[in-house]
């Protein structure tokens, strides 16, 4: 069985591979920038040639040479987002196939609909769409700089290559900080509530295990919302909630967690049970213990990481304030990309 890293959670990744792959991605991005600019000039002409028609023959040749396999239906190697993509393609009558180099799922697809064929990586994009932001929008350190320059509100902080830089940033913020890898997801190797130099050193060392340039940034309080922008317009808003229970004035925290874990929605694959393994420290910061009886209506956070693997949940939001709508439009304009997901804290 695969060994689970407590800092990665259930979605454990090989540390050395993750660290070096992000470094290589950053290096390659820098080398490719001039070529991306040139490609942007010719993108419409290239799109008109419809290179997607070559994807099938190239994949078939690679499969013949035993360099990979072609998959025509989702299996247990796909994630939930890709599962939805397969299902929606089938519903619309789109024939979708995936090429897996050496049988590794890398989300390399091509799809056929009537006389049209398109190849894409991860998610389908409009034909001819080319965005320079694709090279840096997933880097948390770079996005802070870009958004700050555009006048978009961001927490104070930056990416730090050395512990000395991290300590200087920590002193400059003067309050609790978050330390996290500059690239990555699912809250892997992310530490919150860092309030003293010793905790900073520990968190920075852990983040360095999978990142060459961890981000040290101001810790803000409030709910995190994930906004999806399609074509520059808000397509959906989801509130991301940390693993928590709500007090009723009668039951202890431990009992509330046990009851919440009976929820059938928490039996996967989307939502998972709430673990009490690291609850004592999180509860202590709220003046509670597992045997405390929280007042009716009080939200009690069990784990600080807003990650489904730790028992986090989500709620879809339908209405947004017009001021926020204007801010999201500015984000879409700044990134100039047709498919954007951004985290927003209130």
mmCIF file of C-alpha atoms in Angstrom:
data_model
loop_
_atom_site.group_PDB
_atom_site.id
_atom_site.type_symbol
_atom_site.label_atom_id
_atom_site.label_comp_id
_atom_site.label_asym_id
_atom_site.label_seq_id
_atom_site.Cartn_x
_atom_site.Cartn_y
_atom_site.Cartn_z
ATOM 1 C CA UNK A 1 0.000 0.000 0.000
ATOM 2 C CA UNK A 2 1.121 3.555 -0.699
ATOM 3 C CA UNK A 3 2.489 5.325 2.356
ATOM 4 C CA UNK A 4 0.379 8.362 3.235
ATOM 5 C CA UNK A 5 2.236 11.575 4.040
ATOM 6 C CA UNK A 6 0.472 13.473 6.862
ATOM 7 C CA UNK A 7 1.336 16.788 5.190
ATOM 8 C CA UNK A 8 -0.121 15.684 1.843
ATOM 9 C CA UNK A 9 -3.141 13.898 3.283
ATOM 10 C CA UNK A 10 -4.859 11.095 1.353
ATOM 11 C CA UNK A 11 -3.767 12.657 -1.966
ATOM 12 C CA UNK A 12 -0.084 11.929 -1.262
ATOM 13 C CA UNK A 13 2.449 12.760 -3.994
ATOM 14 C CA UNK A 14 6.138 11.734 -4.337
ATOM 15 C CA UNK A 15 7.958 14.683 -2.766
ATOM 16 C CA UNK A 16 11.106 14.712 -4.876
ATOM 17 C CA UNK A 17 9.165 14.275 -8.115
ATOM 18 C CA UNK A 18 6.730 17.053 -7.197
ATOM 19 C CA UNK A 19 9.530 19.426 -6.217
ATOM 20 C CA UNK A 20 11.628 18.910 -9.322
ATOM 21 C CA UNK A 21 8.670 18.844 -11.714
ATOM 22 C CA UNK A 22 7.562 22.294 -10.515
ATOM 23 C CA UNK A 23 11.125 23.583 -10.892
ATOM 24 C CA UNK A 24 11.341 22.193 -14.434
ATOM 25 C CA UNK A 25 7.942 23.689 -15.286
ATOM 26 C CA UNK A 26 9.144 27.104 -14.110
ATOM 27 C CA UNK A 27 12.353 26.840 -16.142
ATOM 28 C CA UNK A 28 10.563 25.665 -19.264
ATOM 29 C CA UNK A 29 7.993 28.448 -18.909
ATOM 30 C CA UNK A 30 10.755 31.053 -18.956
ATOM 31 C CA UNK A 31 12.337 29.515 -22.047
ATOM 32 C CA UNK A 32 8.994 29.261 -23.833
ATOM 33 C CA UNK A 33 7.837 32.833 -23.260
ATOM 34 C CA UNK A 34 9.330 34.258 -26.502
ATOM 35 C CA UNK A 35 7.881 31.344 -28.454
ATOM 36 C CA UNK A 36 4.481 31.881 -26.804
ATOM 37 C CA UNK A 37 4.524 35.484 -28.014
ATOM 38 C CA UNK A 38 5.293 34.372 -31.564
ATOM 39 C CA UNK A 39 2.672 31.624 -31.354
ATOM 40 C CA UNK A 40 0.096 34.211 -30.259
ATOM 41 C CA UNK A 41 0.652 36.099 -33.509
ATOM 42 C CA UNK A 42 0.007 33.006 -35.616
ATOM 43 C CA UNK A 43 -2.561 31.264 -33.384
ATOM 44 C CA UNK A 44 -5.571 32.140 -35.586
ATOM 45 C CA UNK A 45 -3.822 30.827 -38.709
ATOM 46 C CA UNK A 46 -2.723 27.650 -36.907
ATOM 47 C CA UNK A 47 -6.258 27.114 -35.610
ATOM 48 C CA UNK A 48 -7.620 27.475 -39.139
ATOM 49 C CA UNK A 49 -5.477 24.479 -40.148
ATOM 50 C CA UNK A 50 -7.303 22.430 -37.500
ATOM 51 C CA UNK A 51 -4.323 20.551 -36.080
ATOM 52 C CA UNK A 52 -6.694 18.553 -33.863
ATOM 53 C CA UNK A 53 -7.200 16.165 -36.795
ATOM 54 C CA UNK A 54 -3.598 14.997 -36.293
ATOM 55 C CA UNK A 55 -4.159 13.982 -32.663
ATOM 56 C CA UNK A 56 -5.825 10.658 -33.489
ATOM 57 C CA UNK A 57 -3.207 9.417 -35.983
ATOM 58 C CA UNK A 58 -0.330 10.533 -33.740
ATOM 59 C CA UNK A 59 -1.856 8.768 -30.720
ATOM 60 C CA UNK A 60 -2.445 5.629 -32.795
ATOM 61 C CA UNK A 61 1.190 5.628 -33.957
ATOM 62 C CA UNK A 62 2.452 6.039 -30.380
ATOM 63 C CA UNK A 63 0.183 3.225 -29.211
ATOM 64 C CA UNK A 64 1.516 0.971 -31.986
ATOM 65 C CA UNK A 65 5.039 1.718 -30.818
ATOM 66 C CA UNK A 66 3.981 0.815 -27.240
ATOM 67 C CA UNK A 67 4.591 4.368 -26.074
ATOM 68 C CA UNK A 68 1.118 4.661 -24.608
ATOM 69 C CA UNK A 69 -2.481 3.538 -24.733
ATOM 70 C CA UNK A 70 -5.720 5.000 -26.072
ATOM 71 C CA UNK A 71 -8.687 5.100 -23.702
ATOM 72 C CA UNK A 72 -12.248 5.481 -24.972
ATOM 73 C CA UNK A 73 -14.151 5.598 -21.668
ATOM 74 C CA UNK A 74 -13.476 6.816 -18.110
ATOM 75 C CA UNK A 75 -12.038 4.388 -15.569
ATOM 76 C CA UNK A 76 -10.699 4.461 -12.014
ATOM 77 C CA UNK A 77 -7.674 6.544 -13.074
ATOM 78 C CA UNK A 78 -9.686 9.679 -13.890
ATOM 79 C CA UNK A 79 -10.469 12.397 -11.371
ATOM 80 C CA UNK A 80 -13.971 13.716 -10.723
ATOM 81 C CA UNK A 81 -13.605 16.719 -13.007
ATOM 82 C CA UNK A 82 -12.566 14.491 -15.884
ATOM 83 C CA UNK A 83 -15.421 12.091 -15.084
ATOM 84 C CA UNK A 84 -17.892 14.963 -15.497
ATOM 85 C CA UNK A 85 -16.198 15.921 -18.775
ATOM 86 C CA UNK A 86 -16.608 12.390 -20.156
ATOM 87 C CA UNK A 87 -20.254 12.260 -19.084
ATOM 88 C CA UNK A 88 -21.096 15.657 -20.573
ATOM 89 C CA UNK A 89 -19.372 14.760 -23.845
ATOM 90 C CA UNK A 90 -21.450 11.581 -24.088
ATOM 91 C CA UNK A 91 -24.644 13.520 -23.324
ATOM 92 C CA UNK A 92 -23.910 15.934 -26.167
ATOM 93 C CA UNK A 93 -22.998 13.250 -28.655
ATOM 94 C CA UNK A 94 -19.284 14.114 -28.605
ATOM 95 C CA UNK A 95 -16.893 11.193 -29.063
ATOM 96 C CA UNK A 96 -13.961 11.708 -26.726
ATOM 97 C CA UNK A 97 -10.721 9.739 -26.452
ATOM 98 C CA UNK A 98 -7.673 10.028 -24.218
ATOM 99 C CA UNK A 99 -4.045 9.191 -24.907
ATOM 100 C CA UNK A 100 -2.056 8.007 -21.905
ATOM 101 C CA UNK A 101 1.708 7.987 -22.371
ATOM 102 C CA UNK A 102 3.019 4.760 -20.826
ATOM 103 C CA UNK A 103 -0.494 4.231 -19.421
ATOM 104 C CA UNK A 104 -0.214 7.323 -17.190
ATOM 105 C CA UNK A 105 -3.304 9.537 -17.024
ATOM 106 C CA UNK A 106 -2.181 12.992 -18.195
ATOM 107 C CA UNK A 107 -5.533 14.332 -19.478
ATOM 108 C CA UNK A 108 -4.481 14.444 -23.148
ATOM 109 C CA UNK A 109 -7.743 14.322 -25.103
ATOM 110 C CA UNK A 110 -9.165 14.685 -28.545
ATOM 111 C CA UNK A 111 -12.868 14.939 -29.260
ATOM 112 C CA UNK A 112 -14.951 14.540 -32.408
ATOM 113 C CA UNK A 113 -18.312 16.132 -33.074
ATOM 114 C CA UNK A 114 -19.790 15.782 -36.567
ATOM 115 C CA UNK A 115 -16.988 17.050 -38.829
ATOM 116 C CA UNK A 116 -15.020 18.849 -36.130
ATOM 117 C CA UNK A 117 -12.069 17.396 -34.195
ATOM 118 C CA UNK A 118 -10.308 19.177 -31.350
ATOM 119 C CA UNK A 119 -7.351 18.198 -29.184
ATOM 120 C CA UNK A 120 -6.914 19.620 -25.707
ATOM 121 C CA UNK A 121 -5.054 19.185 -22.432
ATOM 122 C CA UNK A 122 -7.229 18.991 -19.310
ATOM 123 C CA UNK A 123 -10.153 21.156 -20.389
ATOM 124 C CA UNK A 124 -11.369 22.125 -23.867
ATOM 125 C CA UNK A 125 -10.649 25.693 -24.867
ATOM 126 C CA UNK A 126 -11.947 27.902 -27.692
ATOM 127 C CA UNK A 127 -10.117 27.299 -30.949
ATOM 128 C CA UNK A 128 -7.208 29.695 -31.352
ATOM 129 C CA UNK A 129 -7.284 30.805 -27.692
ATOM 130 C CA UNK A 130 -3.811 31.661 -26.468
ATOM 131 C CA UNK A 131 -3.152 33.223 -23.097
ATOM 132 C CA UNK A 132 0.218 34.251 -21.711
ATOM 133 C CA UNK A 133 -1.312 33.928 -18.242
ATOM 134 C CA UNK A 134 -1.435 30.151 -18.666
ATOM 135 C CA UNK A 135 2.305 30.157 -18.002
ATOM 136 C CA UNK A 136 2.011 31.724 -14.565
ATOM 137 C CA UNK A 137 -1.560 31.817 -13.246
ATOM 138 C CA UNK A 138 -1.092 28.631 -11.182
ATOM 139 C CA UNK A 139 2.007 30.017 -9.437
ATOM 140 C CA UNK A 140 0.804 31.560 -6.171
ATOM 141 C CA UNK A 141 3.903 33.730 -5.848
ATOM 142 C CA UNK A 142 3.600 35.210 -9.342
ATOM 143 C CA UNK A 143 -0.158 35.749 -9.110
ATOM 144 C CA UNK A 144 0.335 37.892 -5.997
ATOM 145 C CA UNK A 145 2.679 40.199 -7.947
ATOM 146 C CA UNK A 146 0.473 40.353 -11.045
ATOM 147 C CA UNK A 147 -2.727 41.051 -9.129
ATOM 148 C CA UNK A 148 -1.070 43.603 -6.851
ATOM 149 C CA UNK A 149 0.207 45.491 -9.913
ATOM 150 C CA UNK A 150 -3.307 45.441 -11.398
ATOM 151 C CA UNK A 151 -4.852 46.859 -8.221
ATOM 152 C CA UNK A 152 -6.612 43.616 -7.292
ATOM 153 C CA UNK A 153 -6.659 43.063 -3.498
ATOM 154 C CA UNK A 154 -4.328 40.273 -2.380
ATOM 155 C CA UNK A 155 -2.843 39.306 1.003
ATOM 156 C CA UNK A 156 0.576 40.657 1.895
ATOM 157 C CA UNK A 157 3.341 38.183 1.178
ATOM 158 C CA UNK A 158 5.554 36.669 -1.495
ATOM 159 C CA UNK A 159 7.338 33.517 -2.600
ATOM 160 C CA UNK A 160 10.586 32.846 -0.738
ATOM 161 C CA UNK A 161 13.513 30.715 -1.880
ATOM 162 C CA UNK A 162 15.379 30.838 1.424
ATOM 163 C CA UNK A 163 14.490 30.723 5.095
ATOM 164 C CA UNK A 164 16.031 34.180 5.500
ATOM 165 C CA UNK A 165 13.559 35.585 2.957
ATOM 166 C CA UNK A 166 10.698 33.785 4.709
ATOM 167 C CA UNK A 167 11.713 35.225 8.089
ATOM 168 C CA UNK A 168 12.010 38.729 6.636
ATOM 169 C CA UNK A 169 8.547 38.427 5.068
ATOM 170 C CA UNK A 170 7.114 37.103 8.329
ATOM 171 C CA UNK A 171 8.510 40.052 10.289
ATOM 172 C CA UNK A 172 7.200 42.499 7.699
ATOM 173 C CA UNK A 173 3.663 41.125 7.931
ATOM 174 C CA UNK A 174 3.746 41.207 11.719
ATOM 175 C CA UNK A 175 0.940 38.730 12.291
ATOM 176 C CA UNK A 176 -0.134 35.164 11.649
ATOM 177 C CA UNK A 177 0.887 33.860 8.231
ATOM 178 C CA UNK A 178 0.213 30.917 5.950
ATOM 179 C CA UNK A 179 3.103 28.945 4.459
ATOM 180 C CA UNK A 180 2.339 26.913 1.346
ATOM 181 C CA UNK A 181 4.005 25.592 -1.833
ATOM 182 C CA UNK A 182 3.957 28.061 -4.724
ATOM 183 C CA UNK A 183 2.445 25.355 -6.937
ATOM 184 C CA UNK A 184 0.100 22.548 -6.027
ATOM 185 C CA UNK A 185 -3.370 21.886 -4.713
ATOM 186 C CA UNK A 186 -5.404 20.069 -2.061
ATOM 187 C CA UNK A 187 -3.613 22.034 0.687
ATOM 188 C CA UNK A 188 -0.575 19.756 0.497
ATOM 189 C CA UNK A 189 2.228 20.850 2.858
ATOM 190 C CA UNK A 190 0.267 23.965 3.784
ATOM 191 C CA UNK A 191 0.544 25.361 7.307
ATOM 192 C CA UNK A 192 -1.776 27.995 8.781
ATOM 193 C CA UNK A 193 -1.740 30.066 11.945
ATOM 194 C CA UNK A 194 2.052 30.518 11.926
ATOM 195 C CA UNK A 195 2.677 33.057 14.694
ATOM 196 C CA UNK A 196 6.272 32.535 15.865
ATOM 197 C CA UNK A 197 9.706 32.041 14.229
ATOM 198 C CA UNK A 198 10.023 28.404 15.307
ATOM 199 C CA UNK A 199 6.703 27.449 13.728
ATOM 200 C CA UNK A 200 7.725 29.378 10.599
ATOM 201 C CA UNK A 201 10.971 27.415 10.271
ATOM 202 C CA UNK A 202 9.123 24.119 10.631
ATOM 203 C CA UNK A 203 6.404 25.052 8.124
ATOM 204 C CA UNK A 204 8.889 26.457 5.607
ATOM 205 C CA UNK A 205 10.948 23.264 5.768
ATOM 206 C CA UNK A 206 7.848 21.157 5.150
ATOM 207 C CA UNK A 207 6.742 23.320 2.215
ATOM 208 C CA UNK A 208 10.267 23.115 0.739
ATOM 209 C CA UNK A 209 9.878 19.346 0.493
ATOM 210 C CA UNK A 210 7.650 19.816 -2.571
ATOM 211 C CA UNK A 211 8.407 23.414 -3.605
ATOM 212 C CA UNK A 212 11.564 25.388 -4.310
ATOM 213 C CA UNK A 213 9.805 28.719 -3.612
ATOM 214 C CA UNK A 214 7.126 28.408 -0.909
ATOM 215 C CA UNK A 215 4.778 31.338 -0.381
ATOM 216 C CA UNK A 216 4.613 33.143 2.954
ATOM 217 C CA UNK A 217 1.528 35.327 3.106
ATOM 218 C CA UNK A 218 -0.752 37.106 5.536
ATOM 219 C CA UNK A 219 -3.432 34.857 7.025
ATOM 220 C CA UNK A 220 -6.910 36.270 6.506
ATOM 221 C CA UNK A 221 -10.014 35.050 8.289
ATOM 222 C CA UNK A 222 -13.280 34.201 6.598
ATOM 223 C CA UNK A 223 -14.789 31.820 4.103
ATOM 224 C CA UNK A 224 -12.952 30.986 0.877
ATOM 225 C CA UNK A 225 -15.043 31.134 -2.291
ATOM 226 C CA UNK A 226 -14.046 29.580 -5.616
ATOM 227 C CA UNK A 227 -15.272 31.640 -8.573
ATOM 228 C CA UNK A 228 -15.321 30.115 -12.057
ATOM 229 C CA UNK A 229 -15.070 32.593 -14.936
ATOM 230 C CA UNK A 230 -15.898 31.419 -18.446
ATOM 231 C CA UNK A 231 -15.346 33.902 -21.252
ATOM 232 C CA UNK A 232 -14.834 36.655 -18.689
ATOM 233 C CA UNK A 233 -18.225 36.072 -17.013
ATOM 234 C CA UNK A 234 -19.085 34.418 -13.705
ATOM 235 C CA UNK A 235 -20.271 30.878 -14.398
ATOM 236 C CA UNK A 236 -20.429 29.643 -10.807
ATOM 237 C CA UNK A 237 -19.497 30.422 -7.220
ATOM 238 C CA UNK A 238 -18.757 27.795 -4.584
ATOM 239 C CA UNK A 239 -18.134 28.415 -0.899
ATOM 240 C CA UNK A 240 -15.350 26.197 0.421
ATOM 241 C CA UNK A 241 -15.824 25.313 4.060
ATOM 242 C CA UNK A 242 -13.215 23.842 6.433
ATOM 243 C CA UNK A 243 -14.086 20.591 8.222
ATOM 244 C CA UNK A 244 -16.577 21.804 10.822
ATOM 245 C CA UNK A 245 -19.671 21.061 12.871
ATOM 246 C CA UNK A 246 -22.374 23.351 14.245
ATOM 247 C CA UNK A 247 -23.135 23.329 17.949
ATOM 248 C CA UNK A 248 -26.599 22.540 19.299
ATOM 249 C CA UNK A 249 -26.010 23.296 22.996
ATOM 250 C CA UNK A 250 -26.474 19.624 23.942
ATOM 251 C CA UNK A 251 -23.795 17.469 22.310
ATOM 252 C CA UNK A 252 -20.018 17.517 22.614
ATOM 253 C CA UNK A 253 -17.755 18.300 19.688
ATOM 254 C CA UNK A 254 -16.805 14.633 19.457
ATOM 255 C CA UNK A 255 -20.481 13.582 19.324
ATOM 256 C CA UNK A 256 -21.284 16.219 16.702
ATOM 257 C CA UNK A 257 -18.450 14.919 14.510
ATOM 258 C CA UNK A 258 -19.621 11.328 14.923
ATOM 259 C CA UNK A 259 -23.137 12.345 13.893
ATOM 260 C CA UNK A 260 -21.917 14.379 10.907
ATOM 261 C CA UNK A 261 -19.827 11.463 9.689
ATOM 262 C CA UNK A 262 -23.019 9.409 9.397
ATOM 263 C CA UNK A 263 -24.040 11.664 6.517
ATOM 264 C CA UNK A 264 -24.149 9.333 3.466
ATOM 265 C CA UNK A 265 -22.679 12.098 1.279
ATOM 266 C CA UNK A 266 -19.446 11.753 3.270
ATOM 267 C CA UNK A 267 -18.836 8.214 2.071
ATOM 268 C CA UNK A 268 -17.179 9.403 -1.159
ATOM 269 C CA UNK A 269 -16.172 9.976 -3.777
ATOM 270 C CA UNK A 270 -16.688 13.735 -3.369
ATOM 271 C CA UNK A 271 -16.929 14.325 0.372
ATOM 272 C CA UNK A 272 -15.069 12.443 3.084
ATOM 273 C CA UNK A 273 -15.462 11.926 6.807
ATOM 274 C CA UNK A 274 -14.103 14.426 9.320
ATOM 275 C CA UNK A 275 -11.054 13.157 11.199
ATOM 276 C CA UNK A 276 -10.448 14.038 14.848
ATOM 277 C CA UNK A 277 -6.743 13.153 14.687
ATOM 278 C CA UNK A 278 -5.530 16.762 14.660
ATOM 279 C CA UNK A 279 -8.620 18.300 16.252
ATOM 280 C CA UNK A 280 -7.253 19.050 19.768
ATOM 281 C CA UNK A 281 -4.837 21.771 18.592
ATOM 282 C CA UNK A 282 -7.421 23.362 16.290
ATOM 283 C CA UNK A 283 -10.070 23.242 18.998
ATOM 284 C CA UNK A 284 -7.707 24.692 21.614
ATOM 285 C CA UNK A 285 -7.284 27.806 19.444
ATOM 286 C CA UNK A 286 -11.075 28.229 19.716
ATOM 287 C CA UNK A 287 -11.094 27.664 23.484
ATOM 288 C CA UNK A 288 -12.597 24.194 23.127
ATOM 289 C CA UNK A 289 -11.762 20.518 23.612
ATOM 290 C CA UNK A 290 -13.293 17.429 21.966
ATOM 291 C CA UNK A 291 -15.531 17.105 25.065
ATOM 292 C CA UNK A 292 -16.768 20.717 25.027
ATOM 293 C CA UNK A 293 -20.447 21.419 24.349
ATOM 294 C CA UNK A 294 -20.556 24.346 21.902
ATOM 295 C CA UNK A 295 -23.489 26.740 22.023
ATOM 296 C CA UNK A 296 -26.346 26.314 19.583
ATOM 297 C CA UNK A 297 -25.461 27.747 16.177
ATOM 298 C CA UNK A 298 -21.727 28.077 16.869
ATOM 299 C CA UNK A 299 -19.490 26.910 14.037
ATOM 300 C CA UNK A 300 -16.621 24.781 15.315
ATOM 301 C CA UNK A 301 -13.677 24.191 12.966
ATOM 302 C CA UNK A 302 -12.154 20.710 13.331
ATOM 303 C CA UNK A 303 -9.258 21.086 10.900
ATOM 304 C CA UNK A 304 -7.810 24.315 9.442
ATOM 305 C CA UNK A 305 -7.230 22.960 5.928
ATOM 306 C CA UNK A 306 -10.038 23.630 3.466
ATOM 307 C CA UNK A 307 -9.548 20.329 1.663
ATOM 308 C CA UNK A 308 -12.100 17.624 0.924
ATOM 309 C CA UNK A 309 -9.588 14.950 1.916
ATOM 310 C CA UNK A 310 -9.714 16.311 5.491
ATOM 311 C CA UNK A 311 -13.508 16.495 5.548
ATOM 312 C CA UNK A 312 -14.128 19.957 4.085
ATOM 313 C CA UNK A 313 -17.444 20.673 2.402
ATOM 314 C CA UNK A 314 -18.782 23.062 -0.225
ATOM 315 C CA UNK A 315 -21.942 25.081 -0.801
ATOM 316 C CA UNK A 316 -23.033 26.523 -4.137
ATOM 317 C CA UNK A 317 -23.767 30.257 -4.055
ATOM 318 C CA UNK A 318 -26.161 31.801 -6.586
ATOM 319 C CA UNK A 319 -26.059 35.542 -5.779
ATOM 320 C CA UNK A 320 -23.044 37.857 -5.635
ATOM 321 C CA UNK A 321 -22.753 41.554 -4.788
ATOM 322 C CA UNK A 322 -22.357 43.856 -7.844
ATOM 323 C CA UNK A 323 -19.068 45.211 -6.442
ATOM 324 C CA UNK A 324 -17.672 41.678 -6.360
ATOM 325 C CA UNK A 325 -18.955 41.109 -9.872
ATOM 326 C CA UNK A 326 -16.930 44.099 -11.063
ATOM 327 C CA UNK A 327 -13.852 42.783 -9.265
ATOM 328 C CA UNK A 328 -14.218 39.359 -10.885
ATOM 329 C CA UNK A 329 -14.566 41.006 -14.303
ATOM 330 C CA UNK A 330 -11.303 42.857 -13.639
ATOM 331 C CA UNK A 331 -9.622 39.566 -12.693
ATOM 332 C CA UNK A 332 -10.825 38.006 -15.951
ATOM 333 C CA UNK A 333 -9.529 41.018 -17.885
ATOM 334 C CA UNK A 334 -6.151 40.865 -16.116
ATOM 335 C CA UNK A 335 -5.688 37.169 -16.839
ATOM 336 C CA UNK A 336 -7.211 37.412 -20.338
ATOM 337 C CA UNK A 337 -7.968 33.699 -20.378
ATOM 338 C CA UNK A 338 -11.288 32.038 -21.321
ATOM 339 C CA UNK A 339 -11.285 29.561 -18.393
ATOM 340 C CA UNK A 340 -10.334 30.851 -14.952
ATOM 341 C CA UNK A 341 -10.836 29.619 -11.389
ATOM 342 C CA UNK A 342 -9.927 32.042 -8.618
ATOM 343 C CA UNK A 343 -10.137 31.861 -4.834
ATOM 344 C CA UNK A 344 -11.749 34.852 -3.120
ATOM 345 C CA UNK A 345 -11.982 35.358 0.632
ATOM 346 C CA UNK A 346 -14.728 37.241 2.440
#
